[in-house]
mmCIF file with all atom_site columns, C-alpha atoms in Angstrom:
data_model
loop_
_atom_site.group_PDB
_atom_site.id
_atom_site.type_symbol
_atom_site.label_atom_id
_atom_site.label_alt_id
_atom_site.label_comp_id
_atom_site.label_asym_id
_atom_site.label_entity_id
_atom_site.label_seq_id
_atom_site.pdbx_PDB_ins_code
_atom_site.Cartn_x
_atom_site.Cartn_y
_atom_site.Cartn_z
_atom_site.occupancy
_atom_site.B_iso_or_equiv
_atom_site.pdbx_formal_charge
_atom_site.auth_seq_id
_atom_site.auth_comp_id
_atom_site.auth_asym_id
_atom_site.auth_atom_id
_atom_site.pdbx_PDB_model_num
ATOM 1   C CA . UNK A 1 1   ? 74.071  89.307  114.638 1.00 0.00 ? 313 UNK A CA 1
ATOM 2   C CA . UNK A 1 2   ? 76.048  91.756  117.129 1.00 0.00 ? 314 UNK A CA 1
ATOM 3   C CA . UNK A 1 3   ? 78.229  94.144  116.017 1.00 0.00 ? 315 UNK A CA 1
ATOM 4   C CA . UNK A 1 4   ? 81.400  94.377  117.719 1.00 0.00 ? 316 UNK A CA 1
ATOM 5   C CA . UNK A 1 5   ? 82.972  97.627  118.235 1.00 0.00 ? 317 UNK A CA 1
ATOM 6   C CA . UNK A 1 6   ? 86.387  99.211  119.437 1.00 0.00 ? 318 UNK A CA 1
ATOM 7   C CA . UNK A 1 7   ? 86.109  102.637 120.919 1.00 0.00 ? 319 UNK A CA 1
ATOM 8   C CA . UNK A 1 8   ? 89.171  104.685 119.867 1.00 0.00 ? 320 UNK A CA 1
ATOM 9   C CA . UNK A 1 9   ? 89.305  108.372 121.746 1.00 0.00 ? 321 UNK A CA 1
ATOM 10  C CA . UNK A 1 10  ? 92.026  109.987 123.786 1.00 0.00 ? 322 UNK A CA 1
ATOM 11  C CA . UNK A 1 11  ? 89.117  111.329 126.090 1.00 0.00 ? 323 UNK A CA 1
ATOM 12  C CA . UNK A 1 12  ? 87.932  109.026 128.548 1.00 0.00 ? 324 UNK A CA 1
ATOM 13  C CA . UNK A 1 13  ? 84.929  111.127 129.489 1.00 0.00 ? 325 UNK A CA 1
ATOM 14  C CA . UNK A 1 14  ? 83.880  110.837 125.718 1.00 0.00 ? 326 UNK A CA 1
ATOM 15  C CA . UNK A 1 15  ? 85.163  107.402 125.419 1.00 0.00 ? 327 UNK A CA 1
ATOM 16  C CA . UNK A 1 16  ? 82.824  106.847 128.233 1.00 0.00 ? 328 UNK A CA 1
ATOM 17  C CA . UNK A 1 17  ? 80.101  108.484 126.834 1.00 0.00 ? 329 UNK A CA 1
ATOM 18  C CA . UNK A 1 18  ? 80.340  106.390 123.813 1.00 0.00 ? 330 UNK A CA 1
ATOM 19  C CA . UNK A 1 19  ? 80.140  102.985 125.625 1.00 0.00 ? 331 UNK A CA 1
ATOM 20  C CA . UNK A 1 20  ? 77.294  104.085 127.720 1.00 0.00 ? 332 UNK A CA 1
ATOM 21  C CA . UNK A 1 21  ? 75.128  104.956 124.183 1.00 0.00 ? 333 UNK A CA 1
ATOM 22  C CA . UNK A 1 22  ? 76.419  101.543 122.871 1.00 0.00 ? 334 UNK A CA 1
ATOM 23  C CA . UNK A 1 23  ? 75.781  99.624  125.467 1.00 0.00 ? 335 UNK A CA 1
ATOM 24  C CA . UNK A 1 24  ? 72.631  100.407 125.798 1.00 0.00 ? 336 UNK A CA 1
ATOM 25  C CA . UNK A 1 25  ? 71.600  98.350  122.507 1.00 0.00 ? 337 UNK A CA 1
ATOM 26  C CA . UNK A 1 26  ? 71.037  94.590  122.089 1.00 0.00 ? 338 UNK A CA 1
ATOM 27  C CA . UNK A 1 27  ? 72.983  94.014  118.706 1.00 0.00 ? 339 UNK A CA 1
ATOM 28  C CA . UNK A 1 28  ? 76.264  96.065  119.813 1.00 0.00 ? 340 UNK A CA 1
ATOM 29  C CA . UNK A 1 29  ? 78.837  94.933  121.898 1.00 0.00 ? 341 UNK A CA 1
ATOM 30  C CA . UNK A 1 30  ? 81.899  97.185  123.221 1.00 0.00 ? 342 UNK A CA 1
ATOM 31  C CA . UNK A 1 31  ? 84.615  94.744  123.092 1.00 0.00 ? 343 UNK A CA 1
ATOM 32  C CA . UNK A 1 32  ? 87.712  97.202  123.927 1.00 0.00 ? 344 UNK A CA 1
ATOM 33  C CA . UNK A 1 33  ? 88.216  100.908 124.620 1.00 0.00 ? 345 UNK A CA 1
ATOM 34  C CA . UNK A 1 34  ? 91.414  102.269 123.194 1.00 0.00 ? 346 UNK A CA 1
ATOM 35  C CA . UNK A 1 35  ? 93.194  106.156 124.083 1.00 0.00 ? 347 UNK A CA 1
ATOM 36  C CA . UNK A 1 36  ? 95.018  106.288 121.559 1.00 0.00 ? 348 UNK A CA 1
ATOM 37  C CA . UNK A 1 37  ? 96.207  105.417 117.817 1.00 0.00 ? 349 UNK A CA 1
ATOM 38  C CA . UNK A 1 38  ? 98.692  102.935 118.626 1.00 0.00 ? 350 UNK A CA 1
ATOM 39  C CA . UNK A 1 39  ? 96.407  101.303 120.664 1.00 0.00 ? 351 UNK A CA 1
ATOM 40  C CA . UNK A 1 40  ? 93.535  101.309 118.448 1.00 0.00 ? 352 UNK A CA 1
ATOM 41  C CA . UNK A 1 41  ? 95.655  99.281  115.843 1.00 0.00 ? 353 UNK A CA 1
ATOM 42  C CA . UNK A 1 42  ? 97.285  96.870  118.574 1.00 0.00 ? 354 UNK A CA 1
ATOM 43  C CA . UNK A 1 43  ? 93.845  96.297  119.784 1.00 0.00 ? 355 UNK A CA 1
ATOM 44  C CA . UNK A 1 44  ? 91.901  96.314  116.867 1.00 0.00 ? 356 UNK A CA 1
ATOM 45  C CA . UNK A 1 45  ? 94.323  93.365  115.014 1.00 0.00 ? 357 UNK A CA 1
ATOM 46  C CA . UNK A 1 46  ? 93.593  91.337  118.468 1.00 0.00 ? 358 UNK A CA 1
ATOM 47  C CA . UNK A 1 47  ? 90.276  91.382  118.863 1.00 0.00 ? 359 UNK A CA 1
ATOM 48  C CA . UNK A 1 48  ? 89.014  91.964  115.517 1.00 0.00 ? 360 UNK A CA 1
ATOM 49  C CA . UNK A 1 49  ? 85.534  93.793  115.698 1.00 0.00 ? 361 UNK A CA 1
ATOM 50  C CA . UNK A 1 50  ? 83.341  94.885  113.210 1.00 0.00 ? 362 UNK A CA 1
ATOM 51  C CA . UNK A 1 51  ? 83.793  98.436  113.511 1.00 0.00 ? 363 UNK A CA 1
ATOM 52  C CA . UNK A 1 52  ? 86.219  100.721 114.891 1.00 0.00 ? 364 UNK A CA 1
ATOM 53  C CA . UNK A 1 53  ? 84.629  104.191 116.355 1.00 0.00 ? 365 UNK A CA 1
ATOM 54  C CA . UNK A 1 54  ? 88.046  106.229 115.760 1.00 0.00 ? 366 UNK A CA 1
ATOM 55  C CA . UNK A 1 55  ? 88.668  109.844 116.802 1.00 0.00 ? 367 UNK A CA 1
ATOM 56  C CA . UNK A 1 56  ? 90.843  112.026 114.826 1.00 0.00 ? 368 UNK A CA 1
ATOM 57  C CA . UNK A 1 57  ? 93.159  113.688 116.575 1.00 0.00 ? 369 UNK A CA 1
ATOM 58  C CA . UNK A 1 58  ? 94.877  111.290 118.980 1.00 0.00 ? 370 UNK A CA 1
ATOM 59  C CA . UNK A 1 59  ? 98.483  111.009 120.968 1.00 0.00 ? 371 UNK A CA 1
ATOM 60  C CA . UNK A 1 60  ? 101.305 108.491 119.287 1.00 0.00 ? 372 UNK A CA 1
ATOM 61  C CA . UNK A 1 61  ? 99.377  107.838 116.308 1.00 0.00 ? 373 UNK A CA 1
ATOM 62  C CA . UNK A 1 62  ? 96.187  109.985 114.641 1.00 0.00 ? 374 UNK A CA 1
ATOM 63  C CA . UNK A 1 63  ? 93.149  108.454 113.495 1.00 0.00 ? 375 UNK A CA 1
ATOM 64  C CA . UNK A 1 64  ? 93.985  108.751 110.165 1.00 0.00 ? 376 UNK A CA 1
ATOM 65  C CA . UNK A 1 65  ? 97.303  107.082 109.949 1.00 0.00 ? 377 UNK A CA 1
ATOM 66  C CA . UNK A 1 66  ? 95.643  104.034 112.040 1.00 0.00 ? 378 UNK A CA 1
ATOM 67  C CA . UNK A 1 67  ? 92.398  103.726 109.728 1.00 0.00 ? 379 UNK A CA 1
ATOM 68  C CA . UNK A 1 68  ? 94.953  103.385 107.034 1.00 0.00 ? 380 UNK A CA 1
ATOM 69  C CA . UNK A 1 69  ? 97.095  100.569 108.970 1.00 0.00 ? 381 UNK A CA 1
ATOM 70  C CA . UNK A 1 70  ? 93.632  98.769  109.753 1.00 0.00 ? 382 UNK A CA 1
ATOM 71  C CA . UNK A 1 71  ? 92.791  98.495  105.999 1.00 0.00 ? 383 UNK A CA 1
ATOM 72  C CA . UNK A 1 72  ? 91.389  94.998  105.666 1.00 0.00 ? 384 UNK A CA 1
ATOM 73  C CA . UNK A 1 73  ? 91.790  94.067  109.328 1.00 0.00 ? 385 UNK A CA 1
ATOM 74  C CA . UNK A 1 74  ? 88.211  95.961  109.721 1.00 0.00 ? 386 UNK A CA 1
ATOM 75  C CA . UNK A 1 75  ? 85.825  98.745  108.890 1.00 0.00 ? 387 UNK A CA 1
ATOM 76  C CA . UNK A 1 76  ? 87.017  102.359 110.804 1.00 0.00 ? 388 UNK A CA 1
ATOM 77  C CA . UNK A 1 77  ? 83.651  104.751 111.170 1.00 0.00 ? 389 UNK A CA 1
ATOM 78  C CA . UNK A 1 78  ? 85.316  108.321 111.812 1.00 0.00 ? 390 UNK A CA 1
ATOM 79  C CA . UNK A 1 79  ? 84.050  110.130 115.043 1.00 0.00 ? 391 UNK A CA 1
ATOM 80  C CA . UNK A 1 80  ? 85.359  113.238 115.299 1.00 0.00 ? 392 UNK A CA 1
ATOM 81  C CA . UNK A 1 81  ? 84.509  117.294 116.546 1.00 0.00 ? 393 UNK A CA 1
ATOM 82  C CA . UNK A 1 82  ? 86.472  118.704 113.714 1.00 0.00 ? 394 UNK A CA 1
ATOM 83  C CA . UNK A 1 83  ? 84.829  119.379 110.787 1.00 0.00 ? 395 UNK A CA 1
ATOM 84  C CA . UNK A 1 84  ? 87.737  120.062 108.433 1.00 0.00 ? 396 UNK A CA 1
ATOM 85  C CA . UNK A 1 85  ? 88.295  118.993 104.730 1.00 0.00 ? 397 UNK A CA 1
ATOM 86  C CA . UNK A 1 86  ? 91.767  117.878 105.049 1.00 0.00 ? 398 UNK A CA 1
ATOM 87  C CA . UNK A 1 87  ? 90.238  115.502 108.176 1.00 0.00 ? 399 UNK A CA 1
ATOM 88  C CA . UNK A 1 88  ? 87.695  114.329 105.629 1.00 0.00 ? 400 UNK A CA 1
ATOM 89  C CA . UNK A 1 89  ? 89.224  113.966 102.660 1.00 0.00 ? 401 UNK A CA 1
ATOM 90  C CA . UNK A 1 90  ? 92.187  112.316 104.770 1.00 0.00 ? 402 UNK A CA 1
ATOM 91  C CA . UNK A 1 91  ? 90.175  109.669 106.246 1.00 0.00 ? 403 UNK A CA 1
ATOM 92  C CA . UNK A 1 92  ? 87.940  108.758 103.451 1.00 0.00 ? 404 UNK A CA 1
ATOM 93  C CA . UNK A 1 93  ? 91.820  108.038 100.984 1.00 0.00 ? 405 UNK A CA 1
ATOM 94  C CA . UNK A 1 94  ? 93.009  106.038 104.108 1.00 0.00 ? 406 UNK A CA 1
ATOM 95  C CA . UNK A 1 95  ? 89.641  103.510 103.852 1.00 0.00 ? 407 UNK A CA 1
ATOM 96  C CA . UNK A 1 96  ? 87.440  105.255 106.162 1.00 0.00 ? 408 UNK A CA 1
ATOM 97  C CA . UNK A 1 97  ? 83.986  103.467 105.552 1.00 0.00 ? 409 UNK A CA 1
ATOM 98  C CA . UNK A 1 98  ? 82.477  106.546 107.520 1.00 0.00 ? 410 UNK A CA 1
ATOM 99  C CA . UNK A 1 99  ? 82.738  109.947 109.031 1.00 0.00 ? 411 UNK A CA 1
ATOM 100 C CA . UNK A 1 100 ? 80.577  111.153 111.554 1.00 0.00 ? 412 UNK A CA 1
ATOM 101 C CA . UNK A 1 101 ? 80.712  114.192 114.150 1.00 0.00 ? 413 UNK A CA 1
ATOM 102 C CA . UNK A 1 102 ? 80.492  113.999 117.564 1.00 0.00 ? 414 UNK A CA 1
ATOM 103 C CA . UNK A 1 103 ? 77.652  116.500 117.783 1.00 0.00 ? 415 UNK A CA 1
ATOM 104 C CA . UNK A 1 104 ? 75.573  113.459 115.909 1.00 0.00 ? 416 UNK A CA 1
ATOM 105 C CA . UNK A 1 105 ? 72.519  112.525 118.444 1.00 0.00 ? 417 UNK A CA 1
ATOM 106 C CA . UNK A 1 106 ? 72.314  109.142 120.328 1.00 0.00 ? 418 UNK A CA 1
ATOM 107 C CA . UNK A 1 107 ? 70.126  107.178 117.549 1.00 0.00 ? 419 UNK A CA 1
ATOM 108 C CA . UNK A 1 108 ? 71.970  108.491 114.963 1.00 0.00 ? 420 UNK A CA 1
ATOM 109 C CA . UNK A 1 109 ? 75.502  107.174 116.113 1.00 0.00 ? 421 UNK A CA 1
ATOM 110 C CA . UNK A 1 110 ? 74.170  103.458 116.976 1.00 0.00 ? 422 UNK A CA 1
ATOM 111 C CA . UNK A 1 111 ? 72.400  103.567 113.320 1.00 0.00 ? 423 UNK A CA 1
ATOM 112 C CA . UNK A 1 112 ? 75.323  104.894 111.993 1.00 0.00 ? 424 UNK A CA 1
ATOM 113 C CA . UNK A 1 113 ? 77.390  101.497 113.698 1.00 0.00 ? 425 UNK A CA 1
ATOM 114 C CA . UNK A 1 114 ? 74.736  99.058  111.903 1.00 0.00 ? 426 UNK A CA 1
ATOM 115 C CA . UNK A 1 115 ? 75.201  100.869 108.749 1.00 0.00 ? 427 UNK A CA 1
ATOM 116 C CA . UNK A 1 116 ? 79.015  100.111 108.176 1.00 0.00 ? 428 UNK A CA 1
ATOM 117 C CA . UNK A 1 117 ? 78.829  96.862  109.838 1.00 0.00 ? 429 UNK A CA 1
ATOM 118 C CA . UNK A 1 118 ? 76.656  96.026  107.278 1.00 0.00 ? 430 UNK A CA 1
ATOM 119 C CA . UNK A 1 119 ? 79.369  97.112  104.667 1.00 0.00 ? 431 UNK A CA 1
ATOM 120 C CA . UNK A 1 120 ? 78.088  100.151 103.242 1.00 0.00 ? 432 UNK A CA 1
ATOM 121 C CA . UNK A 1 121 ? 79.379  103.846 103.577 1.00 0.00 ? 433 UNK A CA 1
ATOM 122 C CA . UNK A 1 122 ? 78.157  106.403 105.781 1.00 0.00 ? 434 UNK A CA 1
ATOM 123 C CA . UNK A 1 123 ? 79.209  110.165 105.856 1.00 0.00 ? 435 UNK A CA 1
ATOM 124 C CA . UNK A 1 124 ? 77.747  113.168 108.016 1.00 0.00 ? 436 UNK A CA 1
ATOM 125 C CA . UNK A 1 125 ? 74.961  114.662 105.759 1.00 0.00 ? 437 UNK A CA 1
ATOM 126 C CA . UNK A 1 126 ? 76.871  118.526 106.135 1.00 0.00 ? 438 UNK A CA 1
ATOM 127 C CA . UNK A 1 127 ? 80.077  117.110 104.819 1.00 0.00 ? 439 UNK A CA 1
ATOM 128 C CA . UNK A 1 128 ? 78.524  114.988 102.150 1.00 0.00 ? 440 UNK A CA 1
ATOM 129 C CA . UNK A 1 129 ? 77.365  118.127 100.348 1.00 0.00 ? 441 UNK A CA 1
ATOM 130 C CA . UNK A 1 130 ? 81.108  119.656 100.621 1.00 0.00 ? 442 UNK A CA 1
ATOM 131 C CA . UNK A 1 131 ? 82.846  116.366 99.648  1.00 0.00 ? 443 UNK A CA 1
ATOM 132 C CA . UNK A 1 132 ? 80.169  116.063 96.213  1.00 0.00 ? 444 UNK A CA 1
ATOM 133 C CA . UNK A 1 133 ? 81.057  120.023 95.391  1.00 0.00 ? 445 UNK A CA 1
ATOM 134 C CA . UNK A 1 134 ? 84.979  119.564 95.743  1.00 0.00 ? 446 UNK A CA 1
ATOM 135 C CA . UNK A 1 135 ? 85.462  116.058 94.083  1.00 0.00 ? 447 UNK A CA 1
ATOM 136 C CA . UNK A 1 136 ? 82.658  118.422 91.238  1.00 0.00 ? 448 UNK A CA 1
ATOM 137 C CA . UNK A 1 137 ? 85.308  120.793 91.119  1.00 0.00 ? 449 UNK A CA 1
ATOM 138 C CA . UNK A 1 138 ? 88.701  118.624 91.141  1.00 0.00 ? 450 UNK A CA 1
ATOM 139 C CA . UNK A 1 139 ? 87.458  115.527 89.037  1.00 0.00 ? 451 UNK A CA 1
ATOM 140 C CA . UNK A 1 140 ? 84.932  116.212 86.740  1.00 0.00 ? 452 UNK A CA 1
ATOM 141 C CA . UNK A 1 141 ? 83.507  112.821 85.166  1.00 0.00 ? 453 UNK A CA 1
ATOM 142 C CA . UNK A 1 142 ? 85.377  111.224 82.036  1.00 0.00 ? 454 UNK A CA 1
ATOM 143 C CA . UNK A 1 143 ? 82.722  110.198 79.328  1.00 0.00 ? 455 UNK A CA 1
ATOM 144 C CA . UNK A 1 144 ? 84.267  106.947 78.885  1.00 0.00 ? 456 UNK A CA 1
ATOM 145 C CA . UNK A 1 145 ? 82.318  104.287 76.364  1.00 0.00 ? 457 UNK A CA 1
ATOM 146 C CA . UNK A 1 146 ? 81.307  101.302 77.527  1.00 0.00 ? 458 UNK A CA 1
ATOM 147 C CA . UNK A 1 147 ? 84.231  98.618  77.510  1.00 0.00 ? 459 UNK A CA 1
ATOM 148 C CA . UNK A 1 148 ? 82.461  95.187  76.771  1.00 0.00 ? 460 UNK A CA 1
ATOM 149 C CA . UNK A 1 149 ? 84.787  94.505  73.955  1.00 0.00 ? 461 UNK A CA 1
ATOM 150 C CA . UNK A 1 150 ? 88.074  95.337  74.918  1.00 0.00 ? 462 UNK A CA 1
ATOM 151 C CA . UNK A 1 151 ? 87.456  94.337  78.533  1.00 0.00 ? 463 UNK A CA 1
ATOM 152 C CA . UNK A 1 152 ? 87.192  96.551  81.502  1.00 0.00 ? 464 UNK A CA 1
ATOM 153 C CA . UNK A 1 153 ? 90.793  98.664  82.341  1.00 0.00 ? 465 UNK A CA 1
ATOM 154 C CA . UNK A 1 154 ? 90.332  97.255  85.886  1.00 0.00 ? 466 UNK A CA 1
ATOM 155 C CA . UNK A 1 155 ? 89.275  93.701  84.710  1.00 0.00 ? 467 UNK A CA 1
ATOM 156 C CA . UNK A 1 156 ? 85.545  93.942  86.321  1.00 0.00 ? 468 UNK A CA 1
ATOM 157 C CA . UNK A 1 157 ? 83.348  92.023  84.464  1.00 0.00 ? 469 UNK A CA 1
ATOM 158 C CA . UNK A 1 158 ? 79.903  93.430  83.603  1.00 0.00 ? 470 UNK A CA 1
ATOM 159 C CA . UNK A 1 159 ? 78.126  92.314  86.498  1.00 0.00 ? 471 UNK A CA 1
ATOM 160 C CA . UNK A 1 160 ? 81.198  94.016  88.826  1.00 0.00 ? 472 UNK A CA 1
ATOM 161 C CA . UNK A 1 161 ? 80.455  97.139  86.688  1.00 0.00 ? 473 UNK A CA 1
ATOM 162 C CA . UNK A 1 162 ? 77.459  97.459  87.275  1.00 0.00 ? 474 UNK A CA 1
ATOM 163 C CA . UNK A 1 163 ? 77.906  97.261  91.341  1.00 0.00 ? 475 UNK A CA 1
ATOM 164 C CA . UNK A 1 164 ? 80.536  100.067 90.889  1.00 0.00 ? 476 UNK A CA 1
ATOM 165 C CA . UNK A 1 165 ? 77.748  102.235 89.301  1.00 0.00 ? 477 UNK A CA 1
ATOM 166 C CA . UNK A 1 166 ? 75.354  101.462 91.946  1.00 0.00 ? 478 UNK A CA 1
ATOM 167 C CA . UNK A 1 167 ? 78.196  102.141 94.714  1.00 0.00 ? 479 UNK A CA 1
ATOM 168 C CA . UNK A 1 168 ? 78.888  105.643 92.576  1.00 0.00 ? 480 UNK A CA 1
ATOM 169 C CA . UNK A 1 169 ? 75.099  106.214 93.054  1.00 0.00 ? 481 UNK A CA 1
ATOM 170 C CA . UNK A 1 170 ? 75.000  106.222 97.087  1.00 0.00 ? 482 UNK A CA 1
ATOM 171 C CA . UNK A 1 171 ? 73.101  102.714 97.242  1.00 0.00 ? 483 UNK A CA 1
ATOM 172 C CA . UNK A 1 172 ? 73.528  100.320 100.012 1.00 0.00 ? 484 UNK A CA 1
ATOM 173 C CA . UNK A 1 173 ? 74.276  96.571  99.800  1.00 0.00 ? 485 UNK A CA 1
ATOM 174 C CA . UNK A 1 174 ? 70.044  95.910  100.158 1.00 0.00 ? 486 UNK A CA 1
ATOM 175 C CA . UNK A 1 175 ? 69.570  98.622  97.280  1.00 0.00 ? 487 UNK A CA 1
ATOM 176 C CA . UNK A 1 176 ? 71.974  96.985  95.155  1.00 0.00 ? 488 UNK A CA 1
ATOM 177 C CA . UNK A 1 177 ? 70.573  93.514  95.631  1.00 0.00 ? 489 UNK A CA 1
ATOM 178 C CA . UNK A 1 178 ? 67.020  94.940  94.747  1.00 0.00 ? 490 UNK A CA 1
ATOM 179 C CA . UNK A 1 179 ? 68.186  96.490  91.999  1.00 0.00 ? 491 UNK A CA 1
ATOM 180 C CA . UNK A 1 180 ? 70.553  93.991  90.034  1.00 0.00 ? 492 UNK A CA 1
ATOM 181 C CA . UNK A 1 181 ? 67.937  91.214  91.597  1.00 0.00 ? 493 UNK A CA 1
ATOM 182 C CA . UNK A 1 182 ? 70.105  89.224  93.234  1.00 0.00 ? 494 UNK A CA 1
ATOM 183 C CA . UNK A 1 183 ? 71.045  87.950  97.028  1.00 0.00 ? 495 UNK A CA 1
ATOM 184 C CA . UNK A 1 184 ? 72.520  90.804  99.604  1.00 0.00 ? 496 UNK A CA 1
ATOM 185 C CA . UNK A 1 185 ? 75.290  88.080  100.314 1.00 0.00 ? 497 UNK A CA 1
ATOM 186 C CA . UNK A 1 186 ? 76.003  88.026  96.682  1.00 0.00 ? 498 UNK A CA 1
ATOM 187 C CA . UNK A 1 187 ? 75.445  91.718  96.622  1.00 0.00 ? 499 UNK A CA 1
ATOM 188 C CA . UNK A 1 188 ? 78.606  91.572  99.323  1.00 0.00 ? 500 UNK A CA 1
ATOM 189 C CA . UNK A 1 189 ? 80.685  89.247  97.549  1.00 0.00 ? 501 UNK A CA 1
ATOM 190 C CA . UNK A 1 190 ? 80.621  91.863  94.448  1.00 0.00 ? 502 UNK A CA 1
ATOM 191 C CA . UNK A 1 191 ? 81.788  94.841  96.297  1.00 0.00 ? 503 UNK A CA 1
ATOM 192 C CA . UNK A 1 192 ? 84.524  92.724  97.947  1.00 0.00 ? 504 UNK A CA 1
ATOM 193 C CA . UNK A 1 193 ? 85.649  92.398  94.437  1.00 0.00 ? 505 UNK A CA 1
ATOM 194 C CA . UNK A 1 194 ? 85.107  95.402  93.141  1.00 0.00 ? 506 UNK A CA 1
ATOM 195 C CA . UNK A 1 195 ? 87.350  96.722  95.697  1.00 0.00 ? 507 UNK A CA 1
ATOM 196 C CA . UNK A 1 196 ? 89.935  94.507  95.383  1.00 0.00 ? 508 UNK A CA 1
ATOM 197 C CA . UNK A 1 197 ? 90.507  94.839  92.193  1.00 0.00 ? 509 UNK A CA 1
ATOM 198 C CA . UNK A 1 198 ? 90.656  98.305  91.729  1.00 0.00 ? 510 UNK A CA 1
ATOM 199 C CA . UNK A 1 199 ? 92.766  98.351  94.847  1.00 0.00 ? 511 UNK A CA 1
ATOM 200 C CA . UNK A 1 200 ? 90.441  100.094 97.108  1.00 0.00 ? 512 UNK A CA 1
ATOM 201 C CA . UNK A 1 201 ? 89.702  99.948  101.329 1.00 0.00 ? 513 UNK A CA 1
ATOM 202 C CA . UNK A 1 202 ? 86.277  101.061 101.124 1.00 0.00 ? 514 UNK A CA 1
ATOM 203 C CA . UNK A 1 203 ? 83.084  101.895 99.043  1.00 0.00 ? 515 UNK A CA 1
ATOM 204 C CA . UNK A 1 204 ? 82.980  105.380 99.740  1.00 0.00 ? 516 UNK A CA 1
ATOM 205 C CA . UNK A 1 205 ? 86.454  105.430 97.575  1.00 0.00 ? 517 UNK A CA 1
ATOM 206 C CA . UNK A 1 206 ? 84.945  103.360 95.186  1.00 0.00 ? 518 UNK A CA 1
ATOM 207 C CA . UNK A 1 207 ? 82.287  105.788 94.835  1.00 0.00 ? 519 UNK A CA 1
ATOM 208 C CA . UNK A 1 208 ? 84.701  108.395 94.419  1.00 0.00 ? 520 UNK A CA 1
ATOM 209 C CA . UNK A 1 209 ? 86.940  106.278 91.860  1.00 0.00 ? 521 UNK A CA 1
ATOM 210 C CA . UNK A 1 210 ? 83.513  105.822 89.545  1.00 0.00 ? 522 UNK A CA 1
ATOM 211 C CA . UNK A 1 211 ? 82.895  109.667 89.671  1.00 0.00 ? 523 UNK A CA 1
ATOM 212 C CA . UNK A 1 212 ? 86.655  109.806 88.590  1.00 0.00 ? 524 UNK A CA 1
ATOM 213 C CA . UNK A 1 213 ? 86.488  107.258 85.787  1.00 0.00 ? 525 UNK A CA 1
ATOM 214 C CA . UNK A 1 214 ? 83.516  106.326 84.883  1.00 0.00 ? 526 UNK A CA 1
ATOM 215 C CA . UNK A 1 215 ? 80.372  108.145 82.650  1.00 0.00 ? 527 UNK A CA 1
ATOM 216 C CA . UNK A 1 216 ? 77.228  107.856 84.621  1.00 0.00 ? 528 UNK A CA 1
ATOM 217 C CA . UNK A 1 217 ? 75.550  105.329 81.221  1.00 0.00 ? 529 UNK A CA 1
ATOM 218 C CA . UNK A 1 218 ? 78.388  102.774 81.823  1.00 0.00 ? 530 UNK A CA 1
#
């Protein structure tokens, strides 16, 4: 399968840099280059690609605002030089599926394309230690009992619950399949449902939302 992707920087020298590394591989197509947020989200709803390469700070509209305006139209991988919290933590409530620095090699950007066009969550490994020590700190986990009888608050059913728990543990769509022994397209099916019913854009805030709710035996 290729992976369509929508370039999103204000830069053209970077944006051109970016096409160039893209290019360059057999399963990823650059189908539109876009310089700015407005444009990102015009272009994005028209051609719908796979995934969205989005820089943060952008004229007319930031990155952030049109991740969150793209939420369900398709996954937004965060590309950005700024390593700041409030950029993270931003991007990741507006349904970021990933967040990545520019300073990321070659390899690890067209891996990092495959990974959330396969639906799972991908952050930069520095900021994933920051992100685990402040959500530590803000939202320590509820020790909830299990909630077979009276039915889960979010209506999952036990086999949705389980998903979420695999989600909160970091595992992709494969792991998850391997684990709960069933198909990777059934695998994919869950976690669409998962996040729609707890009202969610991506898996890394479902991850998030089972560190915030749930006890790590349910």
């Amino acid at each position: 399968m290729t992976v369509k992707v929508l370039v999103a920087d204000d830069h053209a020298a970077v944006r051109a840099g970016i096409v160039l590394i893209l290019d360059g591989v057999d399963d990823i197509e650059v189908v539109g280059e876009a310089g700015d947020g407005e444009q990102a989200v015009v272009m994005a709803r028209r051609l719908r690609p796979d995934v969205v390469l989005m820089d943060v700070r952008m004229p007319r509209l930031d990155g952030i605002s049109a991740t969150r305006e793209l939420a369900g139209v398709c996954d937004v991988l965060i590309l950005t030089t700024f390593d700041i919290d409030e950029y993270v933590f931003g991007a990741l409530r507006a349904g970021a599926a990933g967040f990545l620095l520019k300073n990321t090699d070659a390899e690890a950007l067209v891996e990092a394309v495959r990974v959330v066009a396969r639906g799972d969550g991908l952050i930069s490994p520095g900021v994933t230690r920051r992100l685990i020590a402040a959500f530590a700190e803000q939202a320590p986990l509820r020790r909830e009992a299990p909630a077979e009888s009276a039915g889960d608050p979010a209506g999952l059913t036990p086999r949705e619950r389980e998903v979420l728990a695999c989600i909160g543990r970091g595992l992709s769509n494969a792991e998850i399949a391997r684990e709960l022994d069933m198909a990777e397209a059934t695998t994919k099916t869950h976690v669409s449902r998962v996040l729609n019913k707890l009202g969610l854009r991506s898996r890394v805030q479902a991850a998030i939302h089972y560190a915030d709710h749930y006890s790590e035996g349910t």
